[in-house]
Short mmCIF file of C-alpha atoms and ligand atoms in Angstrom, two decimals:
data_model
loop_
_atom_site.label_atom_id
_atom_site.label_comp_id
_atom_site.label_asym_id
_atom_site.label_seq_id
_atom_site.Cartn_x
_atom_site.Cartn_y
_atom_site.Cartn_z
CA UNK A 5 -22.62 13.13 -28.20
CA UNK A 6 -23.31 9.71 -26.60
CA UNK A 7 -25.49 9.48 -23.70
CA UNK A 8 -24.23 6.67 -21.65
CA UNK A 9 -26.38 6.40 -18.42
CA UNK A 10 -27.88 3.57 -18.29
CA UNK A 11 -30.41 4.12 -15.38
CA UNK A 12 -30.12 8.08 -15.30
CA UNK A 13 -33.94 8.38 -16.19
CA UNK A 14 -34.29 7.35 -12.49
CA UNK A 15 -31.26 9.40 -11.07
CA UNK A 16 -31.63 12.84 -12.74
CA UNK A 17 -34.61 15.31 -13.32
CA UNK A 18 -36.56 15.74 -16.64
CA UNK A 19 -34.92 18.72 -17.65
CA UNK A 20 -31.20 17.08 -17.55
CA UNK A 21 -29.30 18.10 -20.62
CA UNK A 22 -28.45 15.14 -22.72
CA UNK A 23 -25.92 17.00 -24.56
CA UNK A 24 -23.68 16.68 -21.43
CA UNK A 25 -21.50 13.48 -21.55
CA UNK A 26 -19.64 14.42 -18.36
CA UNK A 27 -22.15 13.12 -15.60
CA UNK A 28 -21.42 11.83 -12.26
CA UNK A 29 -22.76 8.62 -13.02
CA UNK A 30 -20.11 8.14 -15.83
CA UNK A 31 -17.24 9.53 -13.87
CA UNK A 32 -14.38 6.77 -14.64
CA UNK A 33 -11.94 8.08 -11.84
CA UNK A 34 -11.21 6.35 -8.71
CA UNK A 35 -9.92 8.40 -5.77
CA UNK A 36 -10.46 5.77 -3.06
CA UNK A 37 -7.90 3.59 -1.43
CA UNK A 38 -7.06 0.66 -2.98
CA UNK A 39 -9.69 1.58 -5.90
CA UNK A 40 -8.13 -0.40 -8.95
CA UNK A 41 -7.77 2.57 -11.53
CA UNK A 42 -9.54 1.93 -15.04
CA UNK A 43 -6.01 2.46 -16.50
CA UNK A 44 -3.16 0.93 -14.10
CA UNK A 45 -0.19 2.40 -16.11
CA UNK A 46 3.42 2.50 -15.09
CA UNK A 47 3.82 -0.26 -13.06
CA UNK A 48 5.10 -2.74 -15.76
CA UNK A 49 8.54 -2.95 -14.20
CA UNK A 50 7.10 -4.35 -10.99
CA UNK A 51 4.67 -6.52 -12.59
CA UNK A 52 7.15 -7.95 -14.85
CA UNK A 53 9.69 -8.92 -11.73
CA UNK A 54 6.60 -10.23 -9.86
CA UNK A 55 5.89 -12.57 -12.56
CA UNK A 56 9.50 -13.66 -12.80
CA UNK A 57 9.68 -14.29 -9.27
CA UNK A 58 6.84 -16.82 -9.38
CA UNK A 59 8.10 -18.18 -12.43
CA UNK A 60 11.56 -19.21 -11.03
CA UNK A 61 10.30 -20.02 -7.68
CA UNK A 62 7.96 -22.57 -9.31
CA UNK A 63 11.32 -24.19 -11.25
CA UNK A 64 13.04 -24.66 -7.98
CA UNK A 65 15.21 -21.48 -8.55
CA UNK A 66 15.75 -18.90 -5.53
CA UNK A 67 15.24 -15.62 -6.39
CA UNK A 68 14.94 -12.26 -4.21
CA UNK A 69 11.30 -11.53 -3.32
CA UNK A 70 10.02 -7.43 -2.97
CA UNK A 71 8.49 -5.19 -0.71
CA UNK A 72 7.20 -2.36 -2.60
CA UNK A 73 7.70 1.02 -0.73
CA UNK A 74 5.98 4.51 -1.50
CA UNK A 75 4.49 7.34 0.08
CA UNK A 76 0.90 7.31 0.90
CA UNK A 77 -1.46 7.15 -2.49
CA UNK A 78 0.99 6.03 -5.10
CA UNK A 79 -0.57 2.88 -5.59
CA UNK A 80 1.00 -0.05 -3.60
CA UNK A 81 -2.33 -1.39 -2.74
CA UNK A 82 -3.48 -1.16 -6.54
CA UNK A 83 0.01 -2.98 -7.33
CA UNK A 84 -0.66 -5.70 -4.60
CA UNK A 85 -4.12 -6.43 -6.53
CA UNK A 86 -2.43 -6.09 -9.74
CA UNK A 87 0.06 -9.15 -8.47
CA UNK A 88 -2.98 -11.08 -6.88
CA UNK A 89 -4.34 -11.21 -10.65
CA UNK A 90 -1.11 -12.46 -12.00
CA UNK A 91 -0.33 -15.13 -9.43
CA UNK A 92 -4.07 -16.60 -9.93
CA UNK A 93 -3.48 -16.82 -13.85
CA UNK A 94 -0.52 -18.91 -12.77
CA UNK A 95 -2.12 -21.01 -10.64
CA UNK A 96 -0.73 -20.07 -7.66
CA UNK A 97 -3.00 -19.97 -3.99
CA UNK A 98 -3.02 -16.08 -3.02
CA UNK A 99 -3.11 -15.22 0.95
CA UNK A 100 -3.77 -11.29 1.31
CA UNK A 101 -3.20 -9.71 4.57
CA UNK A 102 -3.33 -6.33 5.85
CA UNK A 103 -1.29 -5.70 8.92
CA UNK A 104 -2.71 -4.04 11.92
CA UNK A 105 -0.94 -3.31 14.92
CA UNK A 106 -1.35 -6.95 16.37
CA UNK A 107 -0.06 -8.92 19.39
CA UNK A 108 1.50 -12.20 19.03
CA UNK A 109 -1.63 -14.23 19.63
CA UNK A 110 -3.71 -12.02 17.13
CA UNK A 111 -1.01 -12.31 14.28
CA UNK A 112 -0.78 -16.18 14.69
CA UNK A 113 -4.51 -16.26 14.35
CA UNK A 114 -4.34 -14.28 11.28
CA UNK A 115 -1.71 -15.94 9.70
CA UNK A 116 -3.08 -19.43 10.43
CA UNK A 117 -6.34 -18.51 9.30
CA UNK A 118 -5.21 -17.13 6.07
CA UNK A 119 -2.89 -20.36 5.51
CA UNK A 120 -5.70 -22.92 6.20
CA UNK A 121 -7.84 -20.88 3.32
CA UNK A 122 -4.95 -21.41 1.13
CA UNK A 123 -4.35 -25.08 1.99
CA UNK A 124 -8.14 -25.57 1.25
CA UNK A 125 -7.97 -23.85 -2.05
CA UNK A 126 -4.71 -26.14 -3.27
CA UNK A 127 -6.61 -29.26 -2.75
CA UNK A 128 -9.85 -30.27 -1.56
CA UNK A 129 -9.82 -32.22 1.65
CA UNK A 130 -10.59 -35.61 0.20
CA UNK A 131 -7.31 -35.35 -1.82
CA UNK A 132 -5.28 -34.36 0.96
CA UNK A 133 -1.81 -36.11 0.71
CA UNK A 134 0.53 -36.61 3.30
CA UNK A 135 2.23 -33.90 2.99
CA UNK A 136 -1.18 -31.46 3.27
CA UNK A 137 -2.24 -33.75 6.31
CA UNK A 138 1.33 -32.83 7.85
CA UNK A 139 0.88 -29.21 6.85
CA UNK A 140 -2.73 -28.68 8.45
CA UNK A 141 -1.07 -30.61 11.63
CA UNK A 142 1.60 -28.42 11.73
CA UNK A 143 -0.91 -25.72 11.08
CA UNK A 144 -3.02 -26.57 14.64
CA UNK A 145 0.31 -26.59 16.55
CA UNK A 146 1.09 -22.68 15.29
CA UNK A 147 -2.20 -21.77 17.17
CA UNK A 148 -2.03 -24.35 19.88
CA UNK A 149 0.03 -21.89 22.34
CA UNK A 150 -2.52 -19.30 21.92
CA UNK A 151 -5.44 -21.44 21.35
CA UNK A 152 -5.53 -24.42 23.35
CA UNK A 153 -9.18 -25.28 22.79
CA UNK A 154 -8.57 -25.38 19.31
CA UNK A 155 -11.55 -22.88 18.29
CA UNK A 156 -9.58 -21.47 15.33
CA UNK A 157 -8.63 -24.46 13.87
CA UNK A 158 -12.24 -26.03 14.51
CA UNK A 159 -13.09 -28.51 11.80
CA UNK A 160 -9.49 -29.47 10.90
CA UNK A 161 -9.95 -32.55 12.30
CA UNK A 162 -6.27 -33.43 12.92
CA UNK A 163 -3.99 -33.79 15.35
CA UNK A 164 -1.43 -31.32 16.22
CA UNK A 165 2.01 -32.18 14.59
CA UNK A 166 4.27 -32.99 17.54
CA UNK A 167 7.61 -31.09 17.54
CA UNK A 168 6.57 -28.92 14.41
CA UNK A 169 5.34 -25.22 15.41
CA UNK A 170 5.32 -25.69 18.72
CA UNK A 171 8.30 -24.35 20.33
CA UNK A 172 6.86 -21.32 21.59
CA UNK A 173 8.99 -19.07 19.42
CA UNK A 174 7.49 -17.14 16.55
CA UNK A 175 10.44 -17.52 14.43
CA UNK A 176 10.46 -21.37 14.68
CA UNK A 177 7.22 -21.75 14.61
CA UNK A 178 6.54 -19.74 11.57
CA UNK A 179 9.47 -21.56 9.84
CA UNK A 180 7.88 -25.02 10.47
CA UNK A 181 4.63 -23.59 9.14
CA UNK A 182 5.69 -22.00 6.16
CA UNK A 183 8.10 -24.93 4.87
CA UNK A 184 5.34 -27.48 5.53
CA UNK A 185 2.72 -25.25 3.42
CA UNK A 186 5.50 -24.75 0.76
CA UNK A 187 5.74 -28.46 0.72
CA UNK A 188 1.87 -29.22 0.60
CA UNK A 189 1.65 -26.64 -2.37
CA UNK A 190 4.68 -28.24 -4.27
CA UNK A 191 3.25 -31.80 -3.62
CA UNK A 192 0.23 -30.56 -5.96
CA UNK A 193 2.46 -28.79 -8.43
CA UNK A 194 1.26 -25.55 -7.00
CA UNK A 195 2.67 -22.48 -5.09
CA UNK A 196 1.41 -20.05 -2.31
CA UNK A 197 2.25 -16.31 -2.05
CA UNK A 198 1.67 -14.19 0.92
CA UNK A 199 0.70 -10.49 -0.37
CA UNK A 200 1.22 -8.41 2.64
CA UNK A 201 -0.04 -4.82 2.89
CA UNK A 202 1.03 -1.98 5.41
CA UNK A 203 3.93 -3.78 6.18
CA UNK A 204 5.40 -0.85 8.13
CA UNK A 205 2.84 -1.80 10.98
CA UNK A 206 4.63 -4.87 11.49
CA UNK A 207 6.23 -5.43 14.80
CA UNK A 208 10.06 -6.27 14.16
CA UNK A 209 9.95 -9.73 15.85
CA UNK A 210 6.94 -10.54 13.60
CA UNK A 211 8.92 -9.36 10.67
CA UNK A 212 12.36 -10.92 11.76
CA UNK A 213 9.88 -14.30 11.96
CA UNK A 214 8.66 -14.01 8.26
CA UNK A 215 12.46 -13.32 7.33
CA UNK A 216 13.50 -16.32 8.96
CA UNK A 217 10.60 -18.55 7.94
CA UNK A 218 11.31 -17.33 4.35
CA UNK A 219 15.03 -17.88 4.55
CA UNK A 220 14.23 -21.48 4.98
CA UNK A 221 11.87 -22.01 2.46
CA UNK A 222 14.39 -20.68 -0.08
CA UNK A 223 16.77 -22.93 1.54
CA UNK A 224 14.31 -25.99 0.68
CA UNK A 225 13.69 -24.35 -2.64
CA UNK A 226 9.88 -24.25 -1.79
CA UNK A 227 7.16 -22.34 -4.08
CA UNK A 228 5.97 -20.19 -1.21
CA UNK A 229 6.90 -16.51 -0.64
CA UNK A 230 5.83 -13.30 0.31
CA UNK A 231 5.55 -9.94 -1.23
CA UNK A 232 4.88 -6.96 0.46
CA UNK A 233 4.00 -3.22 0.54
CA UNK A 234 4.62 -0.37 2.78
CA UNK A 235 5.87 3.00 3.55
CA UNK A 236 9.26 3.79 2.72
CA UNK A 237 10.37 3.41 6.58
CA UNK A 238 9.64 -0.45 5.99
CA UNK A 239 13.03 -0.89 4.81
CA UNK A 240 14.49 -0.11 8.33
CA UNK A 241 11.89 -2.53 10.34
CA UNK A 242 13.73 -5.35 9.90
CA UNK A 243 16.27 -4.55 13.04
CA UNK A 244 18.46 -7.33 13.65
CA UNK A 245 17.34 -9.45 10.70
CA UNK A 246 18.31 -6.24 8.62
CA UNK A 247 21.18 -8.06 6.50
CA UNK A 248 19.06 -11.00 6.04
CA UNK A 249 15.93 -8.71 4.71
CA UNK A 250 18.56 -6.92 2.24
CA UNK A 251 19.41 -10.77 0.92
CA UNK A 252 15.85 -12.07 0.69
CA UNK A 253 13.94 -8.75 -0.70
CA UNK A 254 14.12 -5.61 -3.03
CA UNK A 255 12.83 -2.47 -2.07
CA UNK A 256 11.61 -1.35 -5.28
CA UNK A 257 10.37 2.42 -4.54
CA UNK A 258 7.30 3.80 -6.73
CA UNK A 259 6.32 6.98 -6.69
CA UNK A 260 4.69 9.51 -9.13
CA UNK A 261 4.22 8.48 -13.03
CA UNK A 262 6.26 9.65 -15.58
CA UNK A 263 4.62 12.13 -18.05
CA UNK A 264 3.69 9.67 -20.49
CA UNK A 265 1.99 7.45 -17.76
CA UNK A 266 0.44 10.11 -16.04
CA UNK A 267 -1.16 11.59 -19.61
CA UNK A 268 -2.71 8.00 -19.95
CA UNK A 269 -4.04 7.90 -16.51
CA UNK A 270 -6.08 11.24 -17.45
CA UNK A 271 -6.86 10.27 -21.03
CA UNK A 272 -7.45 6.48 -21.02
CA UNK A 273 -10.35 6.33 -18.47
CA UNK A 274 -11.82 9.44 -20.17
CA UNK A 275 -11.50 7.84 -23.80
CA UNK A 276 -13.91 4.88 -22.80
CA UNK A 277 -16.20 7.57 -22.10
CA UNK A 278 -15.64 9.29 -25.62
CA UNK A 279 -14.17 12.31 -23.72
CA UNK A 280 -10.66 13.56 -24.95
CA UNK A 281 -8.40 16.27 -23.17
CA UNK A 282 -6.56 18.91 -25.25
CA UNK A 283 -2.95 19.01 -24.72
CA UNK A 284 -3.01 22.23 -22.81
CA UNK A 285 -5.49 20.70 -20.27
CA UNK A 286 -3.33 17.51 -19.91
CA UNK A 287 -0.18 19.87 -19.74
CA UNK A 288 -1.83 21.83 -16.54
CA UNK A 289 -3.16 18.59 -15.00
CA UNK A 290 0.14 17.19 -15.02
CA UNK A 291 1.57 20.25 -13.15
CA UNK A 292 -1.16 20.41 -10.56
CA UNK A 293 -1.05 16.83 -9.49
CA UNK A 294 2.95 16.17 -9.97
CA UNK A 295 1.79 13.10 -11.78
CA UNK A 296 0.99 11.55 -8.40
CA UNK A 297 -1.46 8.45 -9.20
CA UNK A 298 -3.92 9.44 -6.22
CA UNK A 299 -3.93 13.21 -6.72
CA UNK A 300 -4.39 12.04 -10.59
CA UNK A 301 -8.01 10.57 -9.72
CA UNK A 302 -8.76 13.06 -7.48
CA UNK A 303 -8.23 16.11 -9.92
CA UNK A 304 -9.84 13.80 -12.95
CA UNK A 305 -12.84 13.44 -10.98
CA UNK A 306 -13.12 16.78 -10.30
CA UNK A 307 -12.76 17.63 -13.67
CA UNK A 308 -15.20 15.34 -14.83
CA UNK A 309 -17.50 17.11 -12.14
CA UNK A 310 -17.02 20.51 -13.35
CA UNK A 311 -16.65 19.82 -16.80
CA UNK A 312 -19.78 19.12 -19.12
CA UNK A 313 -18.29 18.44 -22.86
CA UNK A 314 -15.60 16.75 -25.00
CA UNK A 315 -12.59 18.08 -25.40
CA UNK A 316 -11.56 19.05 -21.84
CA UNK A 317 -9.76 22.38 -21.84
CA UNK A 318 -7.24 23.77 -19.88
CA UNK A 319 -10.09 26.17 -18.60
CA UNK A 320 -12.11 23.44 -17.42
CA UNK A 321 -8.97 21.95 -15.30
CA UNK A 322 -8.46 25.55 -13.79
CA UNK A 323 -12.34 25.79 -12.95
CA UNK A 324 -11.86 22.01 -11.16
CA UNK A 325 -8.60 23.08 -9.30
CA UNK A 326 -10.21 24.87 -6.37
CA UNK A 327 -12.74 21.78 -6.29
CA UNK A 328 -9.72 19.30 -6.17
CA UNK A 329 -7.71 21.28 -3.70
CA UNK A 330 -10.51 21.59 -1.65
CA UNK A 331 -11.59 18.21 -1.25
CA UNK A 332 -7.83 17.14 -0.82
CA UNK A 333 -7.56 19.68 1.76
CA UNK A 334 -10.60 18.71 3.73
CA UNK A 335 -10.07 14.89 3.87
CA UNK A 336 -6.54 13.27 2.65
CA UNK A 337 -4.15 16.39 4.11
CA UNK A 338 -6.91 17.63 7.24
CA UNK A 339 -7.42 13.94 9.02
CA UNK A 340 -3.22 14.13 9.35
CA UNK A 341 -2.96 17.51 10.50
CA UNK A 342 -5.75 16.99 12.80
CA UNK A 343 -3.67 14.35 14.67
CA UNK A 344 -0.64 16.87 15.24
CA UNK A 345 -0.68 18.74 18.79
CA UNK A 346 0.47 23.01 18.24
CA UNK A 347 4.31 22.12 18.52
CA UNK A 348 4.11 19.30 15.84
CA UNK A 349 1.81 21.40 13.49
CA UNK A 350 4.94 24.16 13.99
CA UNK A 351 7.57 21.69 13.05
CA UNK A 352 5.69 20.29 10.44
CA UNK A 353 5.11 24.25 9.04
CA UNK A 354 8.68 24.93 9.58
CA UNK A 355 9.66 21.96 7.27
CA UNK A 356 7.33 23.16 4.91
CA UNK A 357 9.21 26.29 4.60
CA UNK A 358 12.31 24.36 3.73
CA UNK A 359 10.58 22.66 0.96
CA UNK A 360 8.88 19.16 -0.14
CA UNK A 361 12.04 17.50 0.27
CA UNK A 362 13.72 15.33 3.80
CA UNK A 363 14.99 18.16 5.97
CA UNK A 364 18.08 17.66 8.71
CA UNK A 365 16.38 18.54 12.55
CA UNK A 366 19.11 21.38 12.85
CA UNK A 367 17.53 23.12 9.80
CA UNK A 368 14.16 22.66 11.25
CA UNK A 369 15.19 23.94 14.43
CA UNK A 370 16.78 26.74 12.89
CA UNK A 371 13.49 27.93 11.03
CA UNK A 372 11.83 27.45 14.58
CA UNK A 373 14.09 28.93 16.53
CA UNK A 374 14.73 26.41 18.75
CA UNK A 375 17.76 23.78 19.39
CA UNK A 376 18.05 20.33 17.61
CA UNK A 377 17.69 19.00 21.09
CA UNK A 378 14.76 20.84 21.98
CA UNK A 379 12.45 19.69 19.33
CA UNK A 380 13.92 16.14 18.72
CA UNK A 381 10.98 14.86 20.88
CA UNK A 382 8.62 16.44 18.89
CA UNK A 383 10.39 14.82 15.61
CA UNK A 384 10.23 11.52 17.12
CA UNK A 385 6.88 11.68 18.24
CA UNK A 386 5.39 12.74 14.44
CA UNK A 387 7.73 9.86 13.13
CA UNK A 388 5.57 7.68 15.64
CA UNK A 389 2.12 8.65 14.36
CA UNK A 390 3.30 8.23 10.67
CA UNK A 391 3.45 11.79 9.66
CA UNK A 392 7.01 12.00 9.03
CA UNK A 393 9.30 9.45 8.35
CA UNK A 394 13.41 9.26 8.88
CA UNK A 395 14.88 8.27 4.96
CA UNK A 396 18.16 8.36 6.46
CA UNK A 397 19.82 9.31 10.16
CA UNK A 398 19.05 12.85 11.46
CA UNK A 399 16.66 13.34 8.46
CA UNK A 400 13.06 13.33 8.35
CA UNK A 401 10.53 13.95 5.28
CA UNK A 402 6.70 14.11 4.86
CA UNK A 403 4.84 10.61 4.33
CA UNK A 404 2.57 12.06 1.89
CA UNK A 405 3.39 13.88 -1.13
CA UNK A 406 2.64 17.63 -1.54
CA UNK A 407 1.96 18.25 2.11
CA UNK A 408 4.12 20.89 2.10
CA UNK A 409 1.92 22.89 -0.25
CA UNK A 410 -0.89 22.07 2.01
CA UNK A 411 1.00 23.22 5.31
CA UNK A 412 1.73 26.50 3.74
CA UNK A 413 -1.91 26.99 2.42
CA UNK A 414 -3.57 26.08 5.68
CA UNK A 415 -0.97 27.82 8.28
CA UNK A 416 0.47 30.66 5.86
CA UNK A 417 2.34 32.15 8.82
CA UNK A 418 4.51 29.90 10.82
CA UNK A 419 3.94 30.45 14.62
CA UNK A 420 5.96 28.58 17.28
CA UNK A 421 4.47 27.80 20.93
CA UNK A 422 6.42 29.84 23.30
CA UNK A 423 8.37 26.80 25.05
CA UNK A 424 6.90 25.64 28.56
CA UNK A 425 8.83 26.76 31.84
N1 ATP B 23 -0.89 3.06 -11.55
C1 ATP B 23 -1.79 3.97 -11.35
N2 ATP B 23 -2.52 4.50 -12.40
C2 ATP B 23 -3.29 5.62 -11.87
N3 ATP B 23 -3.89 5.38 -10.78
C3 ATP B 23 -3.36 4.62 -9.96
C4 ATP B 23 -2.23 3.84 -10.03
N4 ATP B 23 -2.41 3.09 -9.09
C5 ATP B 23 -2.84 3.51 -8.19
N5 ATP B 23 -3.65 4.57 -8.53
C6 ATP B 23 -4.99 5.46 -8.12
O1 ATP B 23 -3.78 6.00 -6.68
C7 ATP B 23 -4.73 6.05 -5.63
C8 ATP B 23 -3.91 5.29 -4.27
O2 ATP B 23 -3.72 3.95 -4.76
P1 ATP B 23 -3.54 2.84 -3.54
O3 ATP B 23 -4.62 2.88 -2.56
O4 ATP B 23 -3.18 1.76 -4.36
O5 ATP B 23 -2.04 3.71 -2.88
P2 ATP B 23 -1.42 3.35 -1.91
O6 ATP B 23 0.10 3.33 -2.09
O7 ATP B 23 -1.57 1.65 -1.36
O8 ATP B 23 -1.56 3.98 -0.45
P3 ATP B 23 -1.71 4.26 1.12
O9 ATP B 23 -0.20 4.28 1.37
O10 ATP B 23 -2.65 5.36 1.43
O11 ATP B 23 -2.32 2.56 1.17
C9 ATP B 23 -5.92 5.26 -5.86
O12 ATP B 23 -6.95 6.00 -6.15
C10 ATP B 23 -5.98 4.49 -7.03
O13 ATP B 23 -7.08 4.43 -7.94
MG1 MG B 24 -2.79 1.13 0.44
#
């Protein structure tokens, strides 16, 4: 049995059993938000599409960009990191942004700070061509309306570009900015990709401004694009710009892995540590996790903590199961439930009664013994706080996989608070 703990002598006590190959130090699973798993599996299609997108833009061909959608924990952030690697390998400049609820001033500041870095990355200041100098001036104009003192653009050493990005309208200004940055990148034979995570937090006017700007850069055939990731409701976000959004972006949905990939997600990291899984152990692990990436990492981690020797058996998986479930219940699921009022919890529990899928308001109302009208505000509040989303009109679904199972575990019996008089 291989002994791998490099610094184990400092961590483990003297009576540490060296025949045990599965120690905490070598646990290869990654149950953390955005943590790159040792084996990124099942995302070849999206990776191919991304590489094709950059290659086509580089050839001045137009191509639909994409916004990856999926529930919490399916691997959207990890996929964006993979995109980053592919873009850097093609010598593109990468601008990464995680959207937070920002007002317009903060939104302008974040975009301009990131694009400023991208411009510096594309070319050292000493080698700026006219297109670069113009892009930097436009950048300065872009921030001027919200930063008249020029604090955010300190050190850029240029005058604002009069007539560019100074309209006081976010869509027009962002269009000028992305066009100018795209043209500068093209001048250097390079490209710029904005990788935007948590797109669902964009205000619709911000999303619409991005759409308007990208619409123009595509018309001009410039090597600049945006690829996003967000919860499934993002496809609804574009508001008035919806038809443009649908033409500009594909919205590929990622979710659970197929069974072969899920087996690899368990077995590959373990194989690196010379640990194997028996077939029955993998079957059970797939059943417990539903092949969801985050759950795979969490169960893999728990198995590693509780088992000690290779090969991992179905009994080992059974033993780790309560550890896994306890971890999910006390963190991943619990933080969500704690945000809900008693009536909202009852709504979620009633939904769980009906199953894991999207449910009609009328059906949930039926289970709760209320009318649809009566519970509509509760449903809306749950959507606003991100616990539910509306995949289609009149329906609501959980934003987290297996939430129905958790609700039934944690609230065994549905109790609906009496209506207020
Ligand atoms: N392709 C994959 N194969 C195996 N594990 C993966 C894969 N993608 C992601 N994971 C694991 O799944 C977990 C969730 O990944 P990530 O944080 O990227 O999800 P997310 O969709 O961005 O979630 P959220 O919506 O909460 O931000 C992490 O523990 C990560 O290691
Ligand atoms: Mg994420």
